[in-house]
Coordinates of C-alpha atoms in Angstrom, one line a residue:
X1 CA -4.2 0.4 -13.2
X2 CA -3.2 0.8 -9.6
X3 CA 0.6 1.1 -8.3
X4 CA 3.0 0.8 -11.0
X5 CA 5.3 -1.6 -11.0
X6 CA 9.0 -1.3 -10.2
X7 CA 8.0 2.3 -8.9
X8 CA 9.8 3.2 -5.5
X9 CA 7.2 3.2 -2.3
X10 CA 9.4 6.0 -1.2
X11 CA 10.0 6.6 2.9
X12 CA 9.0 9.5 4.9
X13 CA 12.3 11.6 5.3
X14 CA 14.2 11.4 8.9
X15 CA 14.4 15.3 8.6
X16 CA 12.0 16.9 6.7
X17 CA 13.5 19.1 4.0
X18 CA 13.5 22.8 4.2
X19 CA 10.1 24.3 3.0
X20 CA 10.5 26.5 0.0
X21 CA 10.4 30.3 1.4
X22 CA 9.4 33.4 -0.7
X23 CA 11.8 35.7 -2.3
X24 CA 11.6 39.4 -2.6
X25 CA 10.5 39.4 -6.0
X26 CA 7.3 36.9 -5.0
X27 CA 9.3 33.5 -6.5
X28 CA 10.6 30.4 -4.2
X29 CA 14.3 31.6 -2.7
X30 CA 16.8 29.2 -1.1
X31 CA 16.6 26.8 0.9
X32 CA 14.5 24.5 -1.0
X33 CA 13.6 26.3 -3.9
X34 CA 14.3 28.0 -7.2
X35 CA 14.7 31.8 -7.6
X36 CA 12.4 33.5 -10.5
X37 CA 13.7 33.5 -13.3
X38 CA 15.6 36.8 -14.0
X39 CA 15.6 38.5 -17.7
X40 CA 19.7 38.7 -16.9
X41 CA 19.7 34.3 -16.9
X42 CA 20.7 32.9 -20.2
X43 CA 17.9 31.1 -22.1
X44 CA 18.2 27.7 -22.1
X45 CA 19.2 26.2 -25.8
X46 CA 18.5 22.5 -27.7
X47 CA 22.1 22.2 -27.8
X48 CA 23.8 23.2 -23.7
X49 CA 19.8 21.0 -22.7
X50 CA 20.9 17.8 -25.2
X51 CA 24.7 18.0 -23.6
X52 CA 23.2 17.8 -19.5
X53 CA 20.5 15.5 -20.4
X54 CA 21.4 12.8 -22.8
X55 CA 24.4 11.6 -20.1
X56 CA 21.7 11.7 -17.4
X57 CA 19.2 9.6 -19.2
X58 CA 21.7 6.6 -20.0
X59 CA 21.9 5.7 -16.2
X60 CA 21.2 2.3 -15.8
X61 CA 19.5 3.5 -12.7
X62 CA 16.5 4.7 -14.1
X63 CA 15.1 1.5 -16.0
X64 CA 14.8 0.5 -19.8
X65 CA 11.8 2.9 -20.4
X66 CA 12.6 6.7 -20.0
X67 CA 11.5 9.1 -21.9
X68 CA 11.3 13.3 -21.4
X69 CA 10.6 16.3 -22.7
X70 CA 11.5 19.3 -22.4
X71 CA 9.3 23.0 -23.6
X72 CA 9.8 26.4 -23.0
X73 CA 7.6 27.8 -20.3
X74 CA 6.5 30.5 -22.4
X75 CA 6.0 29.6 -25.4
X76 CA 5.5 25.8 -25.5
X77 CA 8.3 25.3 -27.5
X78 CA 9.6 21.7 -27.3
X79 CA 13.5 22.0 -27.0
X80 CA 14.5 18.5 -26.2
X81 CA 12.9 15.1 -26.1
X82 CA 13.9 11.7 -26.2
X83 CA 11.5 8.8 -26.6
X84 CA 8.8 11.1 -25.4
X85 CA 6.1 10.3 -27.7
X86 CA 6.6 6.6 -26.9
X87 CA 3.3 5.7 -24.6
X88 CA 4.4 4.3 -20.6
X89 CA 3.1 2.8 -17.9
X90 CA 2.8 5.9 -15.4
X91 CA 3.4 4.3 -12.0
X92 CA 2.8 6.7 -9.1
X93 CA 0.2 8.6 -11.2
X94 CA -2.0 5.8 -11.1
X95 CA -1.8 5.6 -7.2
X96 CA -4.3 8.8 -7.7
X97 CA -6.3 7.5 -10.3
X98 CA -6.6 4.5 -7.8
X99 CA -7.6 6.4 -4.9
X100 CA -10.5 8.5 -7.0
X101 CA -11.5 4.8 -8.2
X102 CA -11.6 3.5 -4.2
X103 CA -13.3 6.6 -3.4
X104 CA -16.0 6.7 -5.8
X105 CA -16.6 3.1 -4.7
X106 CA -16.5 3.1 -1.2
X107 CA -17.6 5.1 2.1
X108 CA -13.9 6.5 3.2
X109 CA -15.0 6.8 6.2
X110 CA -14.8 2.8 6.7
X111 CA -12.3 1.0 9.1
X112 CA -10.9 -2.6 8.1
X113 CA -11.9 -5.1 10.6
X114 CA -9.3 -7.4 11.8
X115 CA -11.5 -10.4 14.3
X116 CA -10.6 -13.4 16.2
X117 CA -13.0 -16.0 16.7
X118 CA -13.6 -19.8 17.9
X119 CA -14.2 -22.0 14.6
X120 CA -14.7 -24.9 17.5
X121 CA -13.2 -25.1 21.2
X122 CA -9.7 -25.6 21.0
X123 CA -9.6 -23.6 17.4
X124 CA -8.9 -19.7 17.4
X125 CA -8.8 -18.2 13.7
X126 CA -7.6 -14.3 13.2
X127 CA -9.6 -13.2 10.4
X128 CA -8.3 -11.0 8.0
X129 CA -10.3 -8.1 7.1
X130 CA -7.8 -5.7 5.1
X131 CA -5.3 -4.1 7.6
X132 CA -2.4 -4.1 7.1
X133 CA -0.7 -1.9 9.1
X134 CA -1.5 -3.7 12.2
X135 CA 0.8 -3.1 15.9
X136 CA 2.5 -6.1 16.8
X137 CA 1.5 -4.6 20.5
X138 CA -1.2 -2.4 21.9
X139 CA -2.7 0.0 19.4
X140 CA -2.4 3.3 18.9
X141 CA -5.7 5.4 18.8
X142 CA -3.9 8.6 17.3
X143 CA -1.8 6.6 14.6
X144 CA -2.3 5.5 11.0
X145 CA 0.2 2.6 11.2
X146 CA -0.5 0.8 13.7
X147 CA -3.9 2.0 15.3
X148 CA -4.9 -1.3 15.7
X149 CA -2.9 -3.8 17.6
X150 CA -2.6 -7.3 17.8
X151 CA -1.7 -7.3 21.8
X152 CA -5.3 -5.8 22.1
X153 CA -7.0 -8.0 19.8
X154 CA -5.3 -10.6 21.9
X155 CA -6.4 -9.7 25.0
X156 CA -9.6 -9.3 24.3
X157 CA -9.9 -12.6 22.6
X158 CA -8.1 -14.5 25.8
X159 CA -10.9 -12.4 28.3
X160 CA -13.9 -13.8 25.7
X161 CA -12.2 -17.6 26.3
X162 CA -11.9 -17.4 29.8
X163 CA -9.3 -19.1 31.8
X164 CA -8.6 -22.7 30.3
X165 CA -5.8 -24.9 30.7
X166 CA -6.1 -26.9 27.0
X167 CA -4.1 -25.0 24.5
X168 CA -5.8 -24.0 21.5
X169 CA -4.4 -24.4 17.9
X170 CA -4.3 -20.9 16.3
X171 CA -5.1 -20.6 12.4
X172 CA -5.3 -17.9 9.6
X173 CA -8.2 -17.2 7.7
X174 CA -7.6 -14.7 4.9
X175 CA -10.1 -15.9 2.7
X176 CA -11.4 -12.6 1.8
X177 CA -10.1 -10.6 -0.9
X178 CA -7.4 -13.4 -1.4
X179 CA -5.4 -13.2 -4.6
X180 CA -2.3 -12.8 -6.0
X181 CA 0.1 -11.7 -3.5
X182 CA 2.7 -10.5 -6.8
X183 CA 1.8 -8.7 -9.8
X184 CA 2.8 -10.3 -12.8
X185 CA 4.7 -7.0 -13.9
X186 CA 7.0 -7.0 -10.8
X187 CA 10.3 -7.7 -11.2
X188 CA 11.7 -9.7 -8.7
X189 CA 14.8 -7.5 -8.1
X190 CA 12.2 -5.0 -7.2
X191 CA 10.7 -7.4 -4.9
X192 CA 14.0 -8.0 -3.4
X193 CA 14.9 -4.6 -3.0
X194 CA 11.8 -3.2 -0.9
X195 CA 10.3 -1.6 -3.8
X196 CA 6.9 -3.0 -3.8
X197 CA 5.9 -6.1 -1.6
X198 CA 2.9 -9.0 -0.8
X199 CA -0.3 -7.8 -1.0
X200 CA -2.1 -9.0 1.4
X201 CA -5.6 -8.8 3.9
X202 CA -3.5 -8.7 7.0
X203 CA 0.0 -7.6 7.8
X204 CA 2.2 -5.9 10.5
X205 CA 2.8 -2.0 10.0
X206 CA 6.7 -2.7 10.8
X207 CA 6.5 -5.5 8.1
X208 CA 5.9 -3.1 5.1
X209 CA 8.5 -2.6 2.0
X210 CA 10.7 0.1 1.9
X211 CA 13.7 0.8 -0.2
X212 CA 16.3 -2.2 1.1
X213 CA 14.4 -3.4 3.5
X214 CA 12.0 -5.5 1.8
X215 CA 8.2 -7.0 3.2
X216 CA 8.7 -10.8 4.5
X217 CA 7.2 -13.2 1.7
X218 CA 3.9 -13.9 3.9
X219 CA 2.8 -10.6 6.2
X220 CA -0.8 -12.5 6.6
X221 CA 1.1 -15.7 8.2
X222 CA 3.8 -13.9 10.4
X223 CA 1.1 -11.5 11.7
X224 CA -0.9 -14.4 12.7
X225 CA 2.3 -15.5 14.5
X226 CA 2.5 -12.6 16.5
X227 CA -1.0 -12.8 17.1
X228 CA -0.3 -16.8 18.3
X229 CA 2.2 -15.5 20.8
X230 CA 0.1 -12.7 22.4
X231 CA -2.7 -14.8 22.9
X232 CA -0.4 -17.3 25.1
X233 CA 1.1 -14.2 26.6
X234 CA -2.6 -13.3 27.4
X235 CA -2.7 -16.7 29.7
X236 CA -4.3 -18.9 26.7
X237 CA -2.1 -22.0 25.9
X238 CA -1.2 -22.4 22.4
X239 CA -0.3 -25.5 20.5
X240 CA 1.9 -25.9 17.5
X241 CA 2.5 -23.0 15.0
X242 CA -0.4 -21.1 12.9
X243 CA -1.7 -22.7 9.6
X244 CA -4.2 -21.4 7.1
X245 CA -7.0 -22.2 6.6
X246 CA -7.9 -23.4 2.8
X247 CA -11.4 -21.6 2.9
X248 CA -13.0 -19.3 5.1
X249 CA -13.9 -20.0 8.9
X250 CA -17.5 -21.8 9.6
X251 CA -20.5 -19.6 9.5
X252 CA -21.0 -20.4 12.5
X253 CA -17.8 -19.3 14.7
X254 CA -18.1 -17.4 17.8
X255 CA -16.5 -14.1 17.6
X256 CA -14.0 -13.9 20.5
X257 CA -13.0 -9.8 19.5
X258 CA -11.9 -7.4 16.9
X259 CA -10.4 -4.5 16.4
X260 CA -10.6 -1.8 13.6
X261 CA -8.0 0.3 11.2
X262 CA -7.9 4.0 10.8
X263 CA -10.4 5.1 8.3
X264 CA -9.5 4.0 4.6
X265 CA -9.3 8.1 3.7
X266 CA -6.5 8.1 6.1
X267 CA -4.5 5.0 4.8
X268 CA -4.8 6.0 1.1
X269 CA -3.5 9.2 2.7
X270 CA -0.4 7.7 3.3
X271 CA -0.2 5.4 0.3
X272 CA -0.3 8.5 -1.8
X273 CA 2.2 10.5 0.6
X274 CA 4.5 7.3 0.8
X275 CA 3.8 6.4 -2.5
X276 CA 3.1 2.8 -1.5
X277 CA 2.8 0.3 -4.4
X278 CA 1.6 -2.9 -2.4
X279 CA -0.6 -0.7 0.3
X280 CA -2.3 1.0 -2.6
X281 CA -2.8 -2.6 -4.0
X282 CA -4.2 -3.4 -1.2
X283 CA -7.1 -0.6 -0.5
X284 CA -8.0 -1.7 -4.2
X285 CA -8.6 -4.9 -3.7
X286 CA -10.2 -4.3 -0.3
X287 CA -13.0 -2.3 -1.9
X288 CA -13.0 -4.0 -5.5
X289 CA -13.6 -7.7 -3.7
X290 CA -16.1 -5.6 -1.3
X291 CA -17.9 -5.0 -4.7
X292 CA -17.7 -8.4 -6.1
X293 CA -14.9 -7.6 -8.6
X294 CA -12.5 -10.2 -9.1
X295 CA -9.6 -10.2 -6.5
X296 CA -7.2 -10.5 -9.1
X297 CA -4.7 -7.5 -10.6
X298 CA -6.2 -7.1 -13.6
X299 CA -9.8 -7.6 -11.7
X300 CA -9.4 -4.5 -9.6
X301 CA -7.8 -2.5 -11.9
X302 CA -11.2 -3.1 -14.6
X303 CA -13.5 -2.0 -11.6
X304 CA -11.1 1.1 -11.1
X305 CA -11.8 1.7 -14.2
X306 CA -15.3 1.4 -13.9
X307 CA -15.5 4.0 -10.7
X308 CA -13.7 6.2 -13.0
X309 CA -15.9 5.9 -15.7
X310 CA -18.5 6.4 -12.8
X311 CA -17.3 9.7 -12.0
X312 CA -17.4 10.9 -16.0
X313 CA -13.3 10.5 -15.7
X314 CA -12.1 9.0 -18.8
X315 CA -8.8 7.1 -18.9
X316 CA -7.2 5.9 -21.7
X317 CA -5.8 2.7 -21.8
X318 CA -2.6 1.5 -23.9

């Protein structure tokens, strides 16, 4: 029930597109949108609709499942379809239904929590707490992506161990909420392409997927890396590369530092706007394994279902 698979994360636009401007006669005018319609316009008929859309459909580009229809605005009369009645997944729809279930479920106002502490003295772990839109540098107070950073976490961490010459072994711990970084619906074209990537507890912002430019196969790890190197930039020596850990950090490790997201409203915010498939995964399974739901695809999408069933939404499921 959250993102749909093999659905397009879609990229914020370099230049943003002309907004749609009001026309004399009250409708959206050039640039950017359509005119009202005009009694003088031809009314569109089954056959000129089946002769532009049937071509249009066939492209390979959009998939193995498409289906439309098409109705007059006045009336409701259908006057072309194609597979329409045939029931579909509906991908970026389910983003919203998502992001009533998250809010129903959790305090918005929230920040993930990204910590570093000392499981013993020559052992550093970055725990994962859900971001995953972290800086690779210093953070950015003002920012979505990115507020918190790495450098700063970092720093802090390297003040809290003090001076030391003994170099310190640096290890991941992304023990909570950890699943399935793939859905068993994505393709792995889409994977390859950017559309949709790992879903994971702890990545860089930079290292999101975007159309061609796809996520690296382990954000959790290569963050931790980056986290490695600004802690020996910080003046802490560090030995080897990062591991993970197979289970979560002692009870009783010393937090070093930690630093904190923008609130969740604000990163569903962008999900939705960017229509993110893995990011929106990944505020799901933040607050479903906050809830004790099972960290698993089909686990977070029943305790969607459940907040929505919570709110007196009812969704149907195929």
């Amino acid at each position: 029930l959250p993102a749909g698979a093999g659905e397009s994360p879609g990229v914020a636009p370099t230049q943003p597109s002309p907004k749609p401007t009001p026309g004399a006669d009250g409708g959206l005018g050039a640039p950017g949108g359509l005119s009202a319609p005009s009694q003088e316009d031809p009314a569109p008929t089954r056959a000129g609709l089946a002769a532009a859309l049937t071509p249009l459909l066939a492209d390979p580009a959009l998939g193995g499942s498409v289906g439309v229809e098409v109705r007059d605005g006045r009336t409701g009369t259908v006057l072309f379809g194609s597979s329409a009645a045939a029931p579909r997944t509906p991908a970026s729809a389910t983003k919203v239904l998502t992001a009533v279930g998250v809010a129903n479920g959790e305090d918005l106002s929230q920040r993930f929590e990204t910590r570093a502490v000392a499981v013993d003295a020559d052992t550093v772990a970055l725990v994962a707490g859900g971001d995953s839109l972290l800086a690779a540098g210093a953070g950015d107070p003002g920012a979505v992506v990115g507020q918190a950073g790495l450098a700063d976490l970092a720093e802090a961490a390297a003040q809290a161990l003090g001076p030391r010459t003994t170099p310190v072994r640096v290890v991941l711990d992304d023990s909570f909420a950890r699943g399935p970084a793939l859905a068993p619906g994505w393709e792995k074209e889409d994977v390859a392409l950017g559309l949709t990537g790992p879903v994971a507890m702890l990545g860089h912002g930079t290292d999101r997927a975007v159309p061609y430019r796809p996520a690296s196969a382990d954000p959790a790890l290569l963050a931790t890396s980056t986290f490695a190197q600004a802690l020996s930039a910080a003046g802490i020596p560090v030995q080897g590369r990062p591991t993970r850990l197979p289970k979560a950090a002692p009870a009783g490790a010393i937090e070093l530092a930690a630093v904190h997201s923008a609130p969740v409203a604000d990163v569903l915010a962008l999900a939705l706007d960017e229509s993110d498939n893995d990011l929106t995964e990944t505020v799901s399974r933040w607050a479903g394994a906050r809830a004790g739901a099972p960290t698993t695809f089909a686990g977070c999408a029943g305790w969607i279902r459940d907040r929505m069933a919570d709110a007196g939404l009812d969704v149907c499921q195929v």
